Amino acid sequence: KGGTYSTRGSLQETEIKIDLTTDAASTTAAIVGSATGSAGVLLPGGVRIEEVEVVAEVAATSGGAATLDVGLIDTDHSTVLDDDGFVAGLALTSYDAAGEKTVLRVGSTGAGAFIGTTLSSPGYLCAAYNTAAFTAGKVVIRVKYFNPQTTG
């Protein structure tokens, strides 16, 4: 379902595919992939989040005005660190056509509180919906981050 790419330079990227009908099937955040038995995709602590991309692989649909939340659950697999720390209430219109891409940076509509900050602890990517359930759709979430360097 996902993992971290080996890249050159300081910017790293973790990518995960979310099936909106199974991985974001509730208003309660769940670790992505847990519905099918996956352990999830772990994001390290101590990294600074630069931006998040949301790419529609399969157009999302809903019987209402669904919005998407993506965040982190602690390594204990139950404590929610922030259920919308990366993607916060992103409207269905941002991923309702295959190939549609939305880039979330500090101040963007739908950007969660983790963007632009350094994560204090590691966690598993989680997802949920708000308002209405999804009836179809798959999105790819790419979290781009780097390890802050200290000088002294």
mmCIF file of C-alpha atoms in Angstrom:
data_model
loop_
_atom_site.group_PDB
_atom_site.id
_atom_site.type_symbol
_atom_site.label_atom_id
_atom_site.label_comp_id
_atom_site.label_asym_id
_atom_site.label_seq_id
_atom_site.Cartn_x
_atom_site.Cartn_y
_atom_site.Cartn_z
ATOM 1 C CA LYS A 1 0.000 0.000 0.000
ATOM 2 C CA GLY A 2 2.879 2.406 0.541
ATOM 3 C CA GLY A 3 6.342 3.181 1.777
ATOM 4 C CA THR A 4 9.228 5.633 1.687
ATOM 5 C CA TYR A 5 11.271 6.345 -1.422
ATOM 6 C CA SER A 6 15.031 6.436 -1.333
ATOM 7 C CA THR A 7 15.943 9.867 -2.685
ATOM 8 C CA ARG A 8 19.051 11.932 -3.273
ATOM 9 C CA GLY A 9 19.346 14.954 -1.067
ATOM 10 C CA SER A 10 17.564 15.921 2.097
ATOM 11 C CA LEU A 11 13.926 15.813 0.920
ATOM 12 C CA GLN A 12 12.261 12.444 1.561
ATOM 13 C CA GLU A 13 8.870 11.201 0.427
ATOM 14 C CA THR A 14 6.467 8.672 1.903
ATOM 15 C CA GLU A 15 3.600 7.566 -0.318
ATOM 16 C CA ILE A 16 0.474 5.620 0.533
ATOM 17 C CA LYS A 17 -2.563 4.562 -1.498
ATOM 18 C CA ILE A 18 -5.913 5.038 0.197
ATOM 19 C CA ASP A 19 -8.999 3.171 -0.990
ATOM 20 C CA LEU A 20 -11.632 5.633 0.166
ATOM 21 C CA THR A 21 -14.312 2.944 0.571
ATOM 22 C CA THR A 22 -12.257 0.739 2.927
ATOM 23 C CA ASP A 23 -9.411 2.857 4.369
ATOM 24 C CA ALA A 24 -11.562 5.950 5.005
ATOM 25 C CA ALA A 25 -14.794 4.078 5.697
ATOM 26 C CA SER A 26 -15.629 5.816 8.965
ATOM 27 C CA THR A 27 -15.581 9.198 10.671
ATOM 28 C CA THR A 28 -13.231 7.576 13.192
ATOM 29 C CA ALA A 29 -9.629 7.549 11.964
ATOM 30 C CA ALA A 30 -8.086 4.134 11.279
ATOM 31 C CA ILE A 31 -4.593 3.137 10.172
ATOM 32 C CA VAL A 32 -4.583 2.936 6.381
ATOM 33 C CA GLY A 33 -4.640 -0.721 5.359
ATOM 34 C CA SER A 34 -5.805 -2.018 8.751
ATOM 35 C CA ALA A 35 -9.166 -3.080 7.275
ATOM 36 C CA THR A 36 -7.302 -5.586 5.090
ATOM 37 C CA GLY A 37 -4.801 -6.684 7.743
ATOM 38 C CA SER A 38 -1.872 -4.379 6.906
ATOM 39 C CA ALA A 39 0.311 -3.081 9.735
ATOM 40 C CA GLY A 40 0.300 0.368 8.112
ATOM 41 C CA VAL A 41 2.909 2.835 6.872
ATOM 42 C CA LEU A 42 5.059 4.445 9.552
ATOM 43 C CA LEU A 43 6.251 8.042 9.295
ATOM 44 C CA PRO A 44 9.358 8.837 11.398
ATOM 45 C CA GLY A 45 9.413 11.354 14.217
ATOM 46 C CA GLY A 46 11.712 14.384 14.178
ATOM 47 C CA VAL A 47 11.088 15.205 10.508
ATOM 48 C CA ARG A 48 9.813 18.545 9.217
ATOM 49 C CA ILE A 49 6.775 18.274 6.921
ATOM 50 C CA GLU A 50 7.145 20.435 3.802
ATOM 51 C CA GLU A 51 4.057 19.547 1.773
ATOM 52 C CA VAL A 52 1.448 16.879 1.060
ATOM 53 C CA GLU A 53 0.148 15.858 -2.355
ATOM 54 C CA VAL A 54 -3.253 14.262 -2.912
ATOM 55 C CA VAL A 55 -3.568 12.550 -6.307
ATOM 56 C CA ALA A 56 -6.782 10.893 -7.477
ATOM 57 C CA GLU A 57 -5.987 7.497 -8.943
ATOM 58 C CA VAL A 58 -9.680 6.586 -9.250
ATOM 59 C CA ALA A 59 -12.266 9.385 -9.152
ATOM 60 C CA ALA A 60 -13.907 9.757 -5.754
ATOM 61 C CA THR A 61 -17.682 9.780 -5.382
ATOM 62 C CA SER A 62 -20.037 10.138 -2.442
ATOM 63 C CA GLY A 63 -23.739 10.326 -1.760
ATOM 64 C CA GLY A 64 -23.101 13.670 -0.051
ATOM 65 C CA ALA A 65 -20.457 16.304 0.495
ATOM 66 C CA ALA A 66 -17.668 13.992 1.730
ATOM 67 C CA THR A 67 -14.354 15.426 2.878
ATOM 68 C CA LEU A 68 -11.102 13.590 3.592
ATOM 69 C CA ASP A 69 -8.897 13.643 6.695
ATOM 70 C CA VAL A 70 -5.411 12.102 6.829
ATOM 71 C CA GLY A 71 -3.300 12.122 9.964
ATOM 72 C CA LEU A 72 -1.267 9.955 12.343
ATOM 73 C CA ILE A 73 -1.958 7.251 14.917
ATOM 74 C CA ASP A 74 0.755 6.516 17.488
ATOM 75 C CA THR A 75 2.961 3.418 17.302
ATOM 76 C CA ASP A 76 0.735 1.786 19.949
ATOM 77 C CA HIS A 77 -1.808 1.457 17.066
ATOM 78 C CA SER A 78 -4.593 3.135 19.062
ATOM 79 C CA THR A 79 -3.697 6.640 20.282
ATOM 80 C CA VAL A 80 -4.638 9.250 17.699
ATOM 81 C CA LEU A 81 -1.867 11.876 17.445
ATOM 82 C CA ASP A 82 -3.891 14.051 15.046
ATOM 83 C CA ASP A 83 -6.492 12.529 12.739
ATOM 84 C CA ASP A 84 -6.272 15.402 10.242
ATOM 85 C CA GLY A 85 -2.677 16.566 10.695
ATOM 86 C CA PHE A 86 -1.817 16.209 6.981
ATOM 87 C CA VAL A 87 -5.150 16.577 5.185
ATOM 88 C CA ALA A 88 -7.944 18.393 7.022
ATOM 89 C CA GLY A 89 -11.442 18.273 5.581
ATOM 90 C CA LEU A 90 -10.315 18.316 1.942
ATOM 91 C CA ALA A 91 -13.406 18.656 -0.263
ATOM 92 C CA LEU A 92 -14.433 15.884 -2.651
ATOM 93 C CA THR A 93 -14.043 18.290 -5.593
ATOM 94 C CA SER A 94 -10.252 18.127 -5.087
ATOM 95 C CA TYR A 95 -10.052 14.421 -6.074
ATOM 96 C CA ASP A 96 -13.259 13.619 -8.003
ATOM 97 C CA ALA A 97 -11.500 13.193 -11.373
ATOM 98 C CA ALA A 98 -8.805 10.624 -12.123
ATOM 99 C CA GLY A 99 -5.379 12.270 -12.301
ATOM 100 C CA GLU A 100 -6.436 15.356 -10.335
ATOM 101 C CA LYS A 101 -3.628 16.567 -8.048
ATOM 102 C CA THR A 102 -3.821 18.912 -5.073
ATOM 103 C CA VAL A 103 -0.673 20.165 -3.328
ATOM 104 C CA LEU A 104 -1.128 21.213 0.296
ATOM 105 C CA ARG A 105 1.326 23.641 1.859
ATOM 106 C CA VAL A 106 1.134 25.896 4.925
ATOM 107 C CA GLY A 107 -2.003 28.019 4.560
ATOM 108 C CA SER A 108 -3.598 25.923 1.774
ATOM 109 C CA THR A 109 -7.265 24.999 2.035
ATOM 110 C CA GLY A 110 -7.311 21.459 3.419
ATOM 111 C CA ALA A 111 -3.774 21.620 4.845
ATOM 112 C CA GLY A 112 -3.441 19.960 8.246
ATOM 113 C CA ALA A 113 -1.581 21.278 11.281
ATOM 114 C CA PHE A 114 1.468 19.006 10.742
ATOM 115 C CA ILE A 115 2.417 20.792 7.509
ATOM 116 C CA GLY A 116 5.259 23.223 8.209
ATOM 117 C CA THR A 117 6.067 21.645 11.578
ATOM 118 C CA THR A 118 8.459 19.028 12.942
ATOM 119 C CA LEU A 119 6.781 15.802 14.054
ATOM 120 C CA SER A 120 7.463 15.142 17.724
ATOM 121 C CA SER A 121 6.981 11.389 17.421
ATOM 122 C CA PRO A 122 6.559 8.675 14.776
ATOM 123 C CA GLY A 123 3.143 7.453 13.738
ATOM 124 C CA TYR A 124 1.122 5.429 11.259
ATOM 125 C CA LEU A 125 -0.803 7.218 8.523
ATOM 126 C CA CYS A 126 -4.547 7.109 9.156
ATOM 127 C CA ALA A 127 -7.639 8.254 7.259
ATOM 128 C CA ALA A 128 -11.302 9.076 7.840
ATOM 129 C CA TYR A 129 -14.161 10.917 6.167
ATOM 130 C CA ASN A 130 -16.386 13.737 7.376
ATOM 131 C CA THR A 131 -20.060 14.450 6.633
ATOM 132 C CA ALA A 132 -20.764 11.651 4.114
ATOM 133 C CA ALA A 133 -19.218 8.285 3.242
ATOM 134 C CA PHE A 134 -17.318 7.677 0.027
ATOM 135 C CA THR A 135 -18.923 5.327 -2.511
ATOM 136 C CA ALA A 136 -15.841 5.022 -4.759
ATOM 137 C CA GLY A 137 -12.350 6.357 -5.197
ATOM 138 C CA LYS A 138 -8.649 5.783 -4.584
ATOM 139 C CA VAL A 139 -6.132 8.506 -3.792
ATOM 140 C CA VAL A 140 -2.379 8.519 -3.409
ATOM 141 C CA ILE A 141 -1.037 10.625 -0.556
ATOM 142 C CA ARG A 142 2.596 11.796 -0.760
ATOM 143 C CA VAL A 143 4.078 13.327 2.392
ATOM 144 C CA LYS A 144 7.284 15.262 1.648
ATOM 145 C CA TYR A 145 9.636 15.988 4.531
ATOM 146 C CA PHE A 146 13.256 16.476 5.593
ATOM 147 C CA ASN A 147 15.381 16.049 8.711
ATOM 148 C CA PRO A 148 16.161 19.494 10.123
ATOM 149 C CA GLN A 149 19.911 20.023 10.506
ATOM 150 C CA THR A 150 21.420 21.658 13.537
ATOM 151 C CA THR A 151 24.593 23.695 13.484
ATOM 152 C CA GLY A 152 26.682 24.685 16.373
#
